Amino acid sequence: MFTRRVAVVGTGYVGLTTGACLASLGHQVVCGDIDAAKVERLRRGVVDIVEPGLAELVTEQVSAGRLSFVVGASSAVTDFPDELDAEIVFLCLPTPMGVGGVADLRAVEAVVEETRHLLAAGTVVVNKSTVPVGTAARTAELLDRADVSVVSNPEFLREGSAVHDFLNPDRIVVGCDAAEAAERVAALYARLGAPTVLTDAASAELMKYAANCFLAMKLSYVNAMAELCERVGADISDVTEGIGYDRRIGQAFLSPGPGWGGSCLPKDTHALLQVADAADFEFRLLRATIDTNTRQRQRIVDKVRHAVTGRRAGSLTRVRLGLLGLTFKAGTDDLRDSPALAIAALLRQAGAELVAYDPALVADPNNPDKTVPGMVDGMIDGVPLVSDPVEAAQGAEALVVLTEWPQFRQLDWSAMAGVMKQPTVIDTRNLLDPATLRRAGLTGIGLGRREAA
Ligand code: UGA
């Protein structure tokens, strides 16, 4: 079997998925992280993030001797079991949104500085993090090693299905100005049989932004279309089904919602806008995509206000609302840039009294090590969390579904209705069946639905 010695620096969801999946493809992988306690947990097979199949894959690959964990970037590039050095080093580091939407590259720069003298001649450094165009060139400059190549190999993993996405990619993108290094990285994935785009580093870097910004645009378009549906008495589900059969459009990523969020789309849309500004290009389409998304949050608040008070300008002061879902999407416990939290903040500003339930944000009695992310004194961003959905419904004048957790469909809606003050559900994900709600005595208000005008 084809085996390379691969170091992965950073064990977030991208790094850990990359490490475990490359090991499962037969490579010898050492993952390094600066957080010693996390490394210790990973060695025991304890994975902190919610990512289906990842913990099992990590345990399996550690037992097979193909995957190990070390503290620090330097150890990751030098500590291979056979005392050899890494041939390929993946940088899977956070690139948060810095001042003015510019990606903050300090983590990447620090690791390059720390490891540049340790890399063996011929090593390929691969940037997997989403980084601004020109970062591969900048990394090469910082490395200042003519015998080390830098490759851009962006990831297209979705949180909540990262392992599946890694092992079933739509495409592999490898960008490098040195063909031999690009081919070496592409060969790591050969067993996956995916279409591979070999290009220059700048195009690969831009491709990642182009993909995420296109997806954001698709969603802003759908959310705007849902609003239009309400105004003209059309139904967004029928409209998206109809347009989705056009293969040029496709059915995926056409569900309206409270706005797109998470650690990627918001950051990447702002970062690409910065790239465009710096290149003196007025990217109006992208700006409108972001503005539409910001407006979507207020639109949800207005919808709640109207549903609860019957008036467009009605007051939400001291109105008790139960929120169902706080994470930015289902299948994850990630709260970063969650539209649910942004909407909760707007509702609180309007005077509403909130209580929230989210199945991913409930303490696990079997795993006391694991804390609920973002929780302080039983609250997330000032919103009290409860561990039972019926508690969230207790005395509520409305329930607001903000995350598309499939288990919400199976809730005992009659029991929920029984404890509510007013029988109203605002379903910002069009997740629930309106007939089921009706049978439970509840009025369901979705987005862009015929009955929701
Ligand atoms: C996104 C991209 O989908 C991945 O391809 C990319 O690799 C990743 O960013 C990244 O750059 O690392 P992710 O942030 O995990 O993945 O989340 P998505 O599944 O794309 O969802 C983004 C947002 O759009 C969420 O808030 C979600 O609820 C919303 N969404 C998604 C909708 O409102 N409707 C949809 O039909 C789909």
Tab-separated table of C-alpha atoms and ligand atoms in Angstrom:
chain	number	residue	atom	x	y	z
A	1	MET	CA	0.000	0.000	0.000
A	2	PHE	CA	1.123	3.547	-0.748
A	3	THR	CA	2.312	5.094	2.534
A	4	ARG	CA	3.638	8.532	3.326
A	5	ARG	CA	4.754	10.013	6.621
A	6	VAL	CA	2.305	12.839	7.228
A	7	ALA	CA	2.354	15.402	10.049
A	8	VAL	CA	-0.848	17.285	10.817
A	9	VAL	CA	-0.491	20.443	12.877
A	10	GLY	CA	-3.738	21.407	14.626
A	11	THR	CA	-6.392	18.934	15.802
A	12	GLY	CA	-9.587	20.928	15.324
A	13	TYR	CA	-12.316	19.347	13.245
A	14	VAL	CA	-10.355	19.823	10.024
A	15	GLY	CA	-6.986	18.621	11.392
A	16	LEU	CA	-8.338	15.661	13.319
A	17	THR	CA	-10.521	14.542	10.420
A	18	THR	CA	-7.610	14.938	8.004
A	19	GLY	CA	-5.266	13.001	10.291
A	20	ALA	CA	-7.654	10.140	11.032
A	21	CYS	CA	-8.834	9.821	7.425
A	22	LEU	CA	-5.320	9.932	5.930
A	23	ALA	CA	-4.335	7.227	8.415
A	24	SER	CA	-7.331	5.171	7.259
A	25	LEU	CA	-6.009	5.524	3.706
A	26	GLY	CA	-2.823	3.801	4.865
A	27	HIS	CA	-0.540	6.718	5.678
A	28	GLN	CA	1.553	7.059	8.825
A	29	VAL	CA	0.166	10.140	10.572
A	30	VAL	CA	1.367	12.157	13.561
A	31	CYS	CA	-0.977	14.915	14.752
A	32	GLY	CA	0.360	17.751	16.881
A	33	ASP	CA	-1.546	20.257	18.994
A	34	ILE	CA	-0.392	22.884	21.495
A	35	ASP	CA	-3.084	21.850	23.971
A	36	ALA	CA	-1.387	19.095	26.034
A	37	ALA	CA	-4.605	18.105	27.842
A	38	LYS	CA	-6.389	17.653	24.513
A	39	VAL	CA	-3.517	15.513	23.198
A	40	GLU	CA	-3.789	13.370	26.319
A	41	ARG	CA	-7.530	12.916	25.739
A	42	LEU	CA	-6.997	12.084	22.047
A	43	ARG	CA	-4.454	9.422	22.999
A	44	ARG	CA	-7.218	7.835	25.096
A	45	GLY	CA	-9.588	8.090	22.124
A	46	VAL	CA	-11.635	10.928	23.685
A	47	VAL	CA	-12.730	13.336	20.955
A	48	ASP	CA	-14.152	16.634	22.226
A	49	ILE	CA	-16.017	17.663	19.096
A	50	VAL	CA	-19.312	16.238	17.889
A	51	GLU	CA	-18.416	14.677	14.551
A	52	PRO	CA	-20.096	11.419	13.521
A	53	GLY	CA	-17.671	8.517	13.120
A	54	LEU	CA	-14.599	10.523	14.087
A	55	ALA	CA	-14.004	9.120	17.583
A	56	GLU	CA	-14.369	5.551	16.247
A	57	LEU	CA	-11.962	6.251	13.376
A	58	VAL	CA	-9.405	7.815	15.733
A	59	THR	CA	-9.532	4.811	18.084
A	60	GLU	CA	-9.281	2.379	15.176
A	61	GLN	CA	-6.308	4.128	13.566
A	62	VAL	CA	-4.467	4.601	16.881
A	63	SER	CA	-4.851	0.846	17.553
A	64	ALA	CA	-3.653	0.056	14.035
A	65	GLY	CA	-0.474	2.046	14.814
A	66	ARG	CA	-0.969	4.477	11.952
A	67	LEU	CA	-2.082	7.492	14.025
A	68	SER	CA	-0.446	9.132	17.028
A	69	PHE	CA	-0.719	12.402	18.916
A	70	VAL	CA	2.035	14.664	20.197
A	71	VAL	CA	2.237	18.044	21.895
A	72	GLY	CA	3.427	20.875	19.660
A	73	ALA	CA	4.196	21.428	16.000
A	74	SER	CA	7.916	20.643	16.319
A	75	SER	CA	7.216	17.171	17.683
A	76	ALA	CA	4.617	16.562	14.971
A	77	VAL	CA	7.133	17.088	12.178
A	78	THR	CA	9.959	15.086	13.794
A	79	ASP	CA	8.454	12.397	16.068
A	80	PHE	CA	7.591	9.561	13.688
A	81	PRO	CA	7.662	6.074	15.169
A	82	ASP	CA	10.627	5.023	12.992
A	83	GLU	CA	12.545	8.170	14.028
A	84	LEU	CA	12.234	9.625	10.551
A	85	ASP	CA	10.803	13.067	9.764
A	86	ALA	CA	7.553	14.008	8.082
A	87	GLU	CA	7.513	14.044	4.278
A	88	ILE	CA	4.319	16.079	4.123
A	89	VAL	CA	3.189	18.583	6.768
A	90	PHE	CA	-0.445	19.689	6.850
A	91	LEU	CA	-1.242	23.003	8.523
A	92	CYS	CA	-4.804	22.803	9.858
A	93	LEU	CA	-4.828	25.877	12.007
A	94	PRO	CA	-7.477	28.400	12.950
A	95	THR	CA	-7.665	31.462	10.723
A	96	PRO	CA	-10.290	33.528	12.577
A	97	MET	CA	-11.785	36.702	11.247
A	98	GLY	CA	-9.490	39.513	12.377
A	99	VAL	CA	-9.983	43.285	12.309
A	100	GLY	CA	-12.187	44.403	9.384
A	101	GLY	CA	-12.864	40.860	8.187
A	102	VAL	CA	-9.230	40.117	7.301
A	103	ALA	CA	-8.222	36.531	8.107
A	104	ASP	CA	-5.907	36.387	11.132
A	105	LEU	CA	-2.894	34.276	10.132
A	106	ARG	CA	-0.921	34.472	13.347
A	107	ALA	CA	-1.337	30.762	14.165
A	108	VAL	CA	-0.034	29.731	10.711
A	109	GLU	CA	2.861	32.164	10.938
A	110	ALA	CA	3.859	30.990	14.419
A	111	VAL	CA	3.951	27.324	13.347
A	112	VAL	CA	5.988	28.119	10.233
A	113	GLU	CA	8.452	30.079	12.361
A	114	GLU	CA	8.673	27.235	14.909
A	115	THR	CA	9.224	24.431	12.408
A	116	ARG	CA	11.103	25.982	9.494
A	117	HIS	CA	14.525	24.765	10.630
A	118	LEU	CA	13.251	21.288	11.473
A	119	LEU	CA	11.873	20.290	8.083
A	120	ALA	CA	13.851	17.730	6.114
A	121	ALA	CA	14.933	18.655	2.594
A	122	GLY	CA	12.167	17.860	0.096
A	123	THR	CA	9.314	18.258	2.628
A	124	VAL	CA	6.017	19.528	1.273
A	125	VAL	CA	4.105	21.961	3.518
A	126	VAL	CA	0.387	21.871	2.796
A	127	ASN	CA	-2.018	24.576	3.782
A	128	LYS	CA	-5.430	23.125	4.490
A	129	SER	CA	-6.846	26.053	6.458
A	130	THR	CA	-8.892	28.600	4.552
A	131	VAL	CA	-6.397	31.378	3.971
A	132	PRO	CA	-6.320	34.537	1.855
A	133	VAL	CA	-5.022	34.379	-1.668
A	134	GLY	CA	-1.259	34.778	-1.526
A	135	THR	CA	-0.770	32.861	1.750
A	136	ALA	CA	1.100	29.981	0.080
A	137	ALA	CA	3.487	32.524	-1.414
A	138	ARG	CA	3.787	34.263	1.964
A	139	THR	CA	4.365	30.916	3.736
A	140	ALA	CA	7.147	30.083	1.256
A	141	GLU	CA	8.713	33.463	1.980
A	142	LEU	CA	8.544	32.915	5.758
A	143	LEU	CA	9.937	29.394	5.400
A	144	ASP	CA	12.770	30.723	3.287
A	145	ARG	CA	13.695	27.194	2.278
A	146	ALA	CA	14.349	26.571	-1.409
A	147	ASP	CA	14.217	22.811	-0.714
A	148	VAL	CA	10.686	22.873	0.788
A	149	SER	CA	7.539	23.329	-1.363
A	150	VAL	CA	4.299	24.926	-0.234
A	151	VAL	CA	1.011	23.567	-1.532
A	152	SER	CA	-2.541	24.811	-1.090
A	153	ASN	CA	-4.998	21.933	-0.607
A	154	PRO	CA	-8.248	23.467	0.680
A	155	GLU	CA	-10.738	21.336	2.576
A	156	PHE	CA	-14.420	21.195	1.674
A	157	LEU	CA	-15.626	19.435	4.811
A	158	ARG	CA	-18.921	20.269	6.428
A	159	GLU	CA	-19.121	20.151	10.198
A	160	GLY	CA	-21.284	17.227	11.190
A	161	SER	CA	-20.306	15.160	8.135
A	162	ALA	CA	-16.575	15.811	7.950
A	163	VAL	CA	-15.461	12.154	7.886
A	164	HIS	CA	-17.985	11.296	5.198
A	165	ASP	CA	-17.029	14.382	3.155
A	166	PHE	CA	-13.306	13.592	3.456
A	167	LEU	CA	-13.724	10.009	2.271
A	168	ASN	CA	-16.282	10.872	-0.442
A	169	PRO	CA	-15.024	14.149	-1.886
A	170	ASP	CA	-16.638	15.864	-4.871
A	171	ARG	CA	-13.130	16.933	-5.829
A	172	ILE	CA	-9.577	17.294	-4.567
A	173	VAL	CA	-7.903	20.632	-5.205
A	174	VAL	CA	-4.124	20.920	-5.130
A	175	GLY	CA	-2.425	24.177	-5.928
A	176	CYS	CA	1.305	24.594	-6.261
A	177	ASP	CA	3.716	26.183	-8.642
A	178	ALA	CA	5.952	23.061	-8.402
A	179	ALA	CA	4.249	20.195	-10.239
A	180	GLU	CA	6.122	17.398	-8.446
A	181	ALA	CA	5.025	18.582	-4.983
A	182	ALA	CA	1.409	18.964	-6.165
A	183	GLU	CA	1.394	15.443	-7.554
A	184	ARG	CA	2.841	14.071	-4.312
A	185	VAL	CA	-0.016	15.644	-2.328
A	186	ALA	CA	-2.642	14.532	-4.873
A	187	ALA	CA	-1.298	10.976	-4.602
A	188	LEU	CA	-2.177	10.908	-0.875
A	189	TYR	CA	-5.828	10.831	-1.917
A	190	ALA	CA	-5.437	8.524	-4.946
A	191	ARG	CA	-7.498	5.726	-3.353
A	192	LEU	CA	-10.528	7.996	-3.156
A	193	GLY	CA	-10.772	8.191	-6.946
A	194	ALA	CA	-12.083	11.770	-6.904
A	195	PRO	CA	-11.657	14.281	-9.722
A	196	THR	CA	-8.485	16.213	-8.988
A	197	VAL	CA	-7.873	19.808	-9.979
A	198	LEU	CA	-4.169	20.609	-10.199
A	199	THR	CA	-3.602	24.321	-10.356
A	200	ASP	CA	-1.426	27.146	-9.076
A	201	ALA	CA	-1.518	28.049	-5.375
A	202	ALA	CA	-3.426	31.334	-5.772
A	203	SER	CA	-6.223	29.668	-7.780
A	204	ALA	CA	-6.555	26.883	-5.200
A	205	GLU	CA	-6.765	29.437	-2.400
A	206	LEU	CA	-9.373	31.466	-4.269
A	207	MET	CA	-11.370	28.331	-5.133
A	208	LYS	CA	-12.156	27.727	-1.466
A	209	TYR	CA	-13.573	31.233	-1.043
A	210	ALA	CA	-15.353	31.003	-4.381
A	211	ALA	CA	-17.100	27.805	-3.267
A	212	ASN	CA	-18.153	29.013	0.199
A	213	CYS	CA	-19.274	32.421	-1.091
A	214	PHE	CA	-21.289	30.791	-3.850
A	215	LEU	CA	-23.017	28.607	-1.250
A	216	ALA	CA	-23.723	31.685	0.892
A	217	MET	CA	-25.130	33.453	-2.153
A	218	LYS	CA	-27.352	30.473	-2.915
A	219	LEU	CA	-28.766	30.611	0.617
A	220	SER	CA	-29.292	34.377	0.646
A	221	TYR	CA	-31.084	33.978	-2.663
A	222	VAL	CA	-33.330	31.265	-1.225
A	223	ASN	CA	-34.079	33.300	1.905
A	224	ALA	CA	-34.977	36.325	-0.223
A	225	MET	CA	-37.108	34.114	-2.465
A	226	ALA	CA	-38.924	32.730	0.615
A	227	GLU	CA	-39.790	36.285	1.626
A	228	LEU	CA	-41.084	36.997	-1.854
A	229	CYS	CA	-43.152	33.799	-1.722
A	230	GLU	CA	-44.918	35.100	1.389
A	231	ARG	CA	-45.712	38.359	-0.331
A	232	VAL	CA	-47.145	36.820	-3.489
A	233	GLY	CA	-48.797	33.764	-1.921
A	234	ALA	CA	-46.391	31.164	-3.344
A	235	ASP	CA	-44.686	28.273	-1.533
A	236	ILE	CA	-40.879	28.134	-1.238
A	237	SER	CA	-40.720	24.328	-0.892
A	238	ASP	CA	-42.475	23.891	-4.223
A	239	VAL	CA	-40.376	26.624	-5.830
A	240	THR	CA	-37.053	25.134	-4.678
A	241	GLU	CA	-38.118	21.611	-5.601
A	242	GLY	CA	-39.018	22.858	-9.054
A	243	ILE	CA	-35.829	24.783	-9.666
A	244	GLY	CA	-33.691	22.081	-8.023
A	245	TYR	CA	-34.519	19.551	-10.743
A	246	ASP	CA	-32.554	21.754	-13.104
A	247	ARG	CA	-29.170	20.046	-12.883
A	248	ARG	CA	-27.430	23.364	-13.278
A	249	ILE	CA	-29.034	24.467	-9.989
A	250	GLY	CA	-29.329	21.192	-8.025
A	251	GLN	CA	-31.513	20.330	-5.002
A	252	ALA	CA	-28.813	20.769	-2.362
A	253	PHE	CA	-28.416	23.860	-0.226
A	254	LEU	CA	-31.829	25.277	-1.028
A	255	SER	CA	-33.481	25.227	2.406
A	256	PRO	CA	-34.494	28.627	3.743
A	257	GLY	CA	-33.514	29.330	7.329
A	258	PRO	CA	-32.678	31.930	9.942
A	259	GLY	CA	-29.593	32.885	7.919
A	260	TRP	CA	-26.317	31.114	7.303
A	261	GLY	CA	-23.735	30.960	10.069
A	262	GLY	CA	-20.961	28.806	11.476
A	263	SER	CA	-17.237	29.169	11.514
A	264	CYS	CA	-16.803	29.285	7.734
A	265	LEU	CA	-19.406	31.036	5.594
A	266	PRO	CA	-19.552	34.314	7.585
A	267	LYS	CA	-15.767	34.485	7.895
A	268	ASP	CA	-15.096	33.580	4.273
A	269	THR	CA	-17.636	35.979	2.760
A	270	HIS	CA	-16.109	38.865	4.726
A	271	ALA	CA	-12.592	37.768	3.853
A	272	LEU	CA	-13.362	37.584	0.116
A	273	LEU	CA	-14.904	41.025	0.295
A	274	GLN	CA	-11.605	42.229	1.767
A	275	VAL	CA	-9.682	40.523	-1.030
A	276	ALA	CA	-11.940	42.250	-3.572
A	277	ASP	CA	-11.592	45.632	-1.842
A	278	ALA	CA	-7.813	45.271	-1.782
A	279	ALA	CA	-7.875	44.440	-5.502
A	280	ASP	CA	-10.028	47.544	-6.088
A	281	PHE	CA	-12.968	45.421	-7.205
A	282	GLU	CA	-16.477	46.398	-6.095
A	283	PHE	CA	-18.019	42.961	-5.451
A	284	ARG	CA	-21.660	44.124	-5.154
A	285	LEU	CA	-23.112	40.644	-5.422
A	286	LEU	CA	-21.121	39.436	-2.429
A	287	ARG	CA	-21.973	42.510	-0.375
A	288	ALA	CA	-25.672	41.971	-1.104
A	289	THR	CA	-25.280	38.309	-0.098
A	290	ILE	CA	-23.949	39.360	3.324
A	291	ASP	CA	-26.488	42.177	3.782
A	292	THR	CA	-29.376	39.851	2.928
A	293	ASN	CA	-28.121	37.461	5.605
A	294	THR	CA	-27.852	40.176	8.258
A	295	ARG	CA	-31.351	41.352	7.405
A	296	GLN	CA	-32.670	37.796	7.688
A	297	ARG	CA	-32.133	37.841	11.452
A	298	GLN	CA	-34.236	40.964	11.889
A	299	ARG	CA	-36.828	39.470	9.591
A	300	ILE	CA	-37.162	36.460	11.923
A	301	VAL	CA	-37.543	38.778	14.920
A	302	ASP	CA	-40.260	40.712	13.052
A	303	LYS	CA	-41.998	37.447	12.253
A	304	VAL	CA	-41.943	36.406	15.910
A	305	ARG	CA	-43.235	39.837	16.932
A	306	HIS	CA	-46.112	39.621	14.473
A	307	ALA	CA	-46.961	36.029	15.371
A	308	VAL	CA	-47.063	36.741	19.106
A	309	THR	CA	-48.673	40.179	19.208
A	310	GLY	CA	-50.661	40.162	15.967
A	311	ARG	CA	-49.102	43.519	15.115
A	312	ARG	CA	-46.033	44.469	13.101
A	313	ALA	CA	-44.912	46.916	15.807
A	314	GLY	CA	-46.189	44.939	18.817
A	315	SER	CA	-44.088	44.828	21.971
A	316	LEU	CA	-42.096	41.769	23.023
A	317	THR	CA	-41.347	43.146	26.459
A	318	ARG	CA	-41.580	40.338	29.048
A	319	VAL	CA	-42.931	37.955	26.413
A	320	ARG	CA	-41.671	34.471	27.247
A	321	LEU	CA	-40.302	32.595	24.247
A	322	GLY	CA	-38.886	29.076	24.052
A	323	LEU	CA	-36.043	28.610	21.583
A	324	LEU	CA	-35.518	25.174	20.056
A	325	GLY	CA	-31.922	24.881	18.875
A	326	LEU	CA	-28.988	27.237	19.370
A	327	THR	CA	-26.217	25.595	17.335
A	328	PHE	CA	-25.580	27.030	13.868
A	329	LYS	CA	-26.923	23.872	12.251
A	330	ALA	CA	-27.943	20.361	13.272
A	331	GLY	CA	-25.383	17.623	13.890
A	332	THR	CA	-22.886	19.823	15.722
A	333	ASP	CA	-22.461	21.511	19.110
A	334	ASP	CA	-20.773	24.482	17.437
A	335	LEU	CA	-22.163	27.882	18.382
A	336	ARG	CA	-19.740	30.016	16.384
A	337	ASP	CA	-21.574	32.720	14.457
A	338	SER	CA	-24.814	30.888	15.046
A	339	PRO	CA	-27.779	32.778	13.591
A	340	ALA	CA	-29.793	31.384	16.517
A	341	LEU	CA	-27.631	33.295	18.986
A	342	ALA	CA	-27.809	36.476	16.902
A	343	ILE	CA	-31.607	36.199	16.809
A	344	ALA	CA	-31.695	35.455	20.554
A	345	ALA	CA	-29.696	38.629	21.184
A	346	LEU	CA	-32.141	40.691	19.092
A	347	LEU	CA	-35.126	39.147	20.877
A	348	ARG	CA	-33.591	39.939	24.272
A	349	GLN	CA	-32.926	43.511	23.152
A	350	ALA	CA	-36.613	43.715	22.264
A	351	GLY	CA	-37.414	42.748	25.870
A	352	ALA	CA	-38.359	39.076	25.396
A	353	GLU	CA	-37.624	36.545	28.146
A	354	LEU	CA	-35.925	33.536	26.595
A	355	VAL	CA	-35.271	29.961	27.525
A	356	ALA	CA	-33.576	27.519	25.163
A	357	TYR	CA	-33.270	23.807	24.567
A	358	ASP	CA	-30.711	22.212	22.235
A	359	PRO	CA	-30.047	18.466	22.151
A	360	ALA	CA	-26.308	19.059	21.635
A	361	LEU	CA	-26.107	21.387	24.630
A	362	VAL	CA	-27.250	19.076	27.387
A	363	ALA	CA	-24.786	17.826	30.005
A	364	ASP	CA	-23.974	14.143	29.494
A	365	PRO	CA	-24.159	12.234	32.804
A	366	ASN	CA	-22.042	9.429	31.267
A	367	ASN	CA	-19.254	11.818	30.331
A	368	PRO	CA	-18.727	14.319	33.161
A	369	ASP	CA	-15.390	15.376	31.512
A	370	LYS	CA	-17.312	16.940	28.692
A	371	THR	CA	-18.632	20.410	29.402
A	372	VAL	CA	-21.386	22.100	27.409
A	373	PRO	CA	-19.591	24.516	25.071
A	374	GLY	CA	-20.199	28.197	25.756
A	375	MET	CA	-22.236	27.594	28.930
A	376	VAL	CA	-21.713	29.981	31.849
A	377	ASP	CA	-23.899	29.593	34.974
A	378	GLY	CA	-26.423	27.492	33.066
A	379	MET	CA	-26.730	30.108	30.331
A	380	ILE	CA	-25.399	30.636	26.836
A	381	ASP	CA	-24.998	34.297	25.936
A	382	GLY	CA	-27.401	35.160	28.750
A	383	VAL	CA	-30.070	32.673	27.578
A	384	PRO	CA	-30.960	30.032	30.220
A	385	LEU	CA	-30.606	26.483	28.902
A	386	VAL	CA	-32.922	23.669	29.900
A	387	SER	CA	-32.392	19.963	29.358
A	388	ASP	CA	-35.943	19.110	28.321
A	389	PRO	CA	-37.905	20.616	25.415
A	390	VAL	CA	-41.157	20.641	27.433
A	391	GLU	CA	-39.432	22.921	29.951
A	392	ALA	CA	-38.643	25.330	27.113
A	393	ALA	CA	-42.323	25.333	26.165
A	394	GLN	CA	-43.550	25.936	29.742
A	395	GLY	CA	-45.502	29.207	29.836
A	396	ALA	CA	-44.142	30.295	26.435
A	397	GLU	CA	-46.126	32.631	24.201
A	398	ALA	CA	-44.359	31.013	21.251
A	399	LEU	CA	-41.697	28.455	20.423
A	400	VAL	CA	-39.078	29.418	17.849
A	401	VAL	CA	-37.332	26.566	16.001
A	402	LEU	CA	-33.875	27.860	15.068
A	403	THR	CA	-31.838	24.705	14.356
A	404	GLU	CA	-33.020	21.882	12.093
A	405	TRP	CA	-32.500	19.029	14.609
A	406	PRO	CA	-34.477	16.118	13.084
A	407	GLN	CA	-35.492	14.911	16.566
A	408	PHE	CA	-37.693	18.010	16.926
A	409	ARG	CA	-40.075	16.329	14.480
A	410	GLN	CA	-40.588	13.501	16.969
A	411	LEU	CA	-41.303	15.695	20.000
A	412	ASP	CA	-44.554	15.152	21.854
A	413	TRP	CA	-46.163	18.255	20.425
A	414	SER	CA	-49.410	17.765	22.324
A	415	ALA	CA	-47.452	17.811	25.577
A	416	MET	CA	-45.635	20.924	24.397
A	417	ALA	CA	-48.928	22.600	23.472
A	418	GLY	CA	-50.382	21.648	26.852
A	419	VAL	CA	-47.879	23.759	28.787
A	420	MET	CA	-47.690	26.775	26.476
A	421	LYS	CA	-49.440	30.075	27.108
A	422	GLN	CA	-50.141	30.609	23.397
A	423	PRO	CA	-50.088	27.753	20.860
A	424	THR	CA	-47.680	29.259	18.334
A	425	VAL	CA	-44.571	27.740	16.731
A	426	ILE	CA	-42.375	29.835	14.454
A	427	ASP	CA	-40.415	27.291	12.459
A	428	THR	CA	-37.514	29.143	10.826
A	429	ARG	CA	-36.244	25.913	9.231
A	430	ASN	CA	-39.545	24.653	7.764
A	431	LEU	CA	-38.664	21.501	9.643
A	432	LEU	CA	-41.990	20.543	11.194
A	433	ASP	CA	-45.046	19.199	9.462
A	434	PRO	CA	-47.768	21.881	9.788
A	435	ALA	CA	-50.486	19.178	9.912
A	436	THR	CA	-48.795	17.470	12.907
A	437	LEU	CA	-48.666	20.793	14.721
A	438	ARG	CA	-52.275	21.503	13.854
A	439	ARG	CA	-53.356	18.137	15.264
A	440	ALA	CA	-51.566	19.039	18.490
A	441	GLY	CA	-53.512	22.291	18.611
A	442	LEU	CA	-50.607	24.445	17.522
A	443	THR	CA	-50.286	27.027	14.775
A	444	GLY	CA	-47.065	26.563	12.824
A	445	ILE	CA	-45.585	29.498	10.962
A	446	GLY	CA	-42.774	28.673	8.586
A	447	LEU	CA	-40.762	30.677	6.084
A	448	GLY	CA	-42.149	31.298	2.614
A	449	ARG	CA	-45.004	28.889	3.149
A	450	ARG	CA	-48.343	29.467	1.518
A	451	GLU	CA	-50.203	29.687	4.826
A	452	ALA	CA	-47.626	32.049	6.313
A	453	ALA	CA	-48.418	35.226	4.413
B	1	UGA	C1	-19.172	25.009	4.996
B	1	UGA	C2	-19.171	24.408	3.583
B	1	UGA	O1	-20.438	23.808	3.303
B	1	UGA	C3	-18.085	23.324	3.459
B	1	UGA	O2	-18.042	22.831	2.120
B	1	UGA	C4	-16.747	23.960	3.814
B	1	UGA	O3	-15.683	23.019	3.740
B	1	UGA	C5	-16.815	24.495	5.234
B	1	UGA	O4	-17.857	25.492	5.294
B	1	UGA	C6	-15.483	25.113	5.566
B	1	UGA	O5	-15.132	26.144	4.944
B	1	UGA	O6	-14.724	24.534	6.338
B	1	UGA	P1	-20.144	24.295	7.387
B	1	UGA	O7	-19.677	25.605	7.903
B	1	UGA	O8	-19.871	23.066	8.178
B	1	UGA	O9	-19.541	23.991	5.914
B	1	UGA	O10	-21.717	24.436	7.263
B	1	UGA	P2	-22.806	24.250	6.093
B	1	UGA	O11	-23.354	22.892	6.125
B	1	UGA	O12	-22.273	24.756	4.816
B	1	UGA	O13	-23.914	25.265	6.625
B	1	UGA	C7	-23.647	26.671	6.676
B	1	UGA	C8	-24.871	27.427	7.129
B	1	UGA	O14	-25.865	27.412	6.126
B	1	UGA	C9	-25.520	26.859	8.391
B	1	UGA	O15	-25.895	27.934	9.219
B	1	UGA	C10	-26.728	26.100	7.845
B	1	UGA	O16	-27.767	25.986	8.760
B	1	UGA	C11	-27.105	26.988	6.671
B	1	UGA	N1	-27.864	26.266	5.623
B	1	UGA	C12	-27.298	25.261	4.920
B	1	UGA	C13	-29.168	26.664	5.330
B	1	UGA	O17	-29.718	27.617	5.954
B	1	UGA	N2	-29.853	26.025	4.337
B	1	UGA	C14	-29.294	25.007	3.616
B	1	UGA	O18	-29.984	24.486	2.695
B	1	UGA	C15	-27.991	24.617	3.919
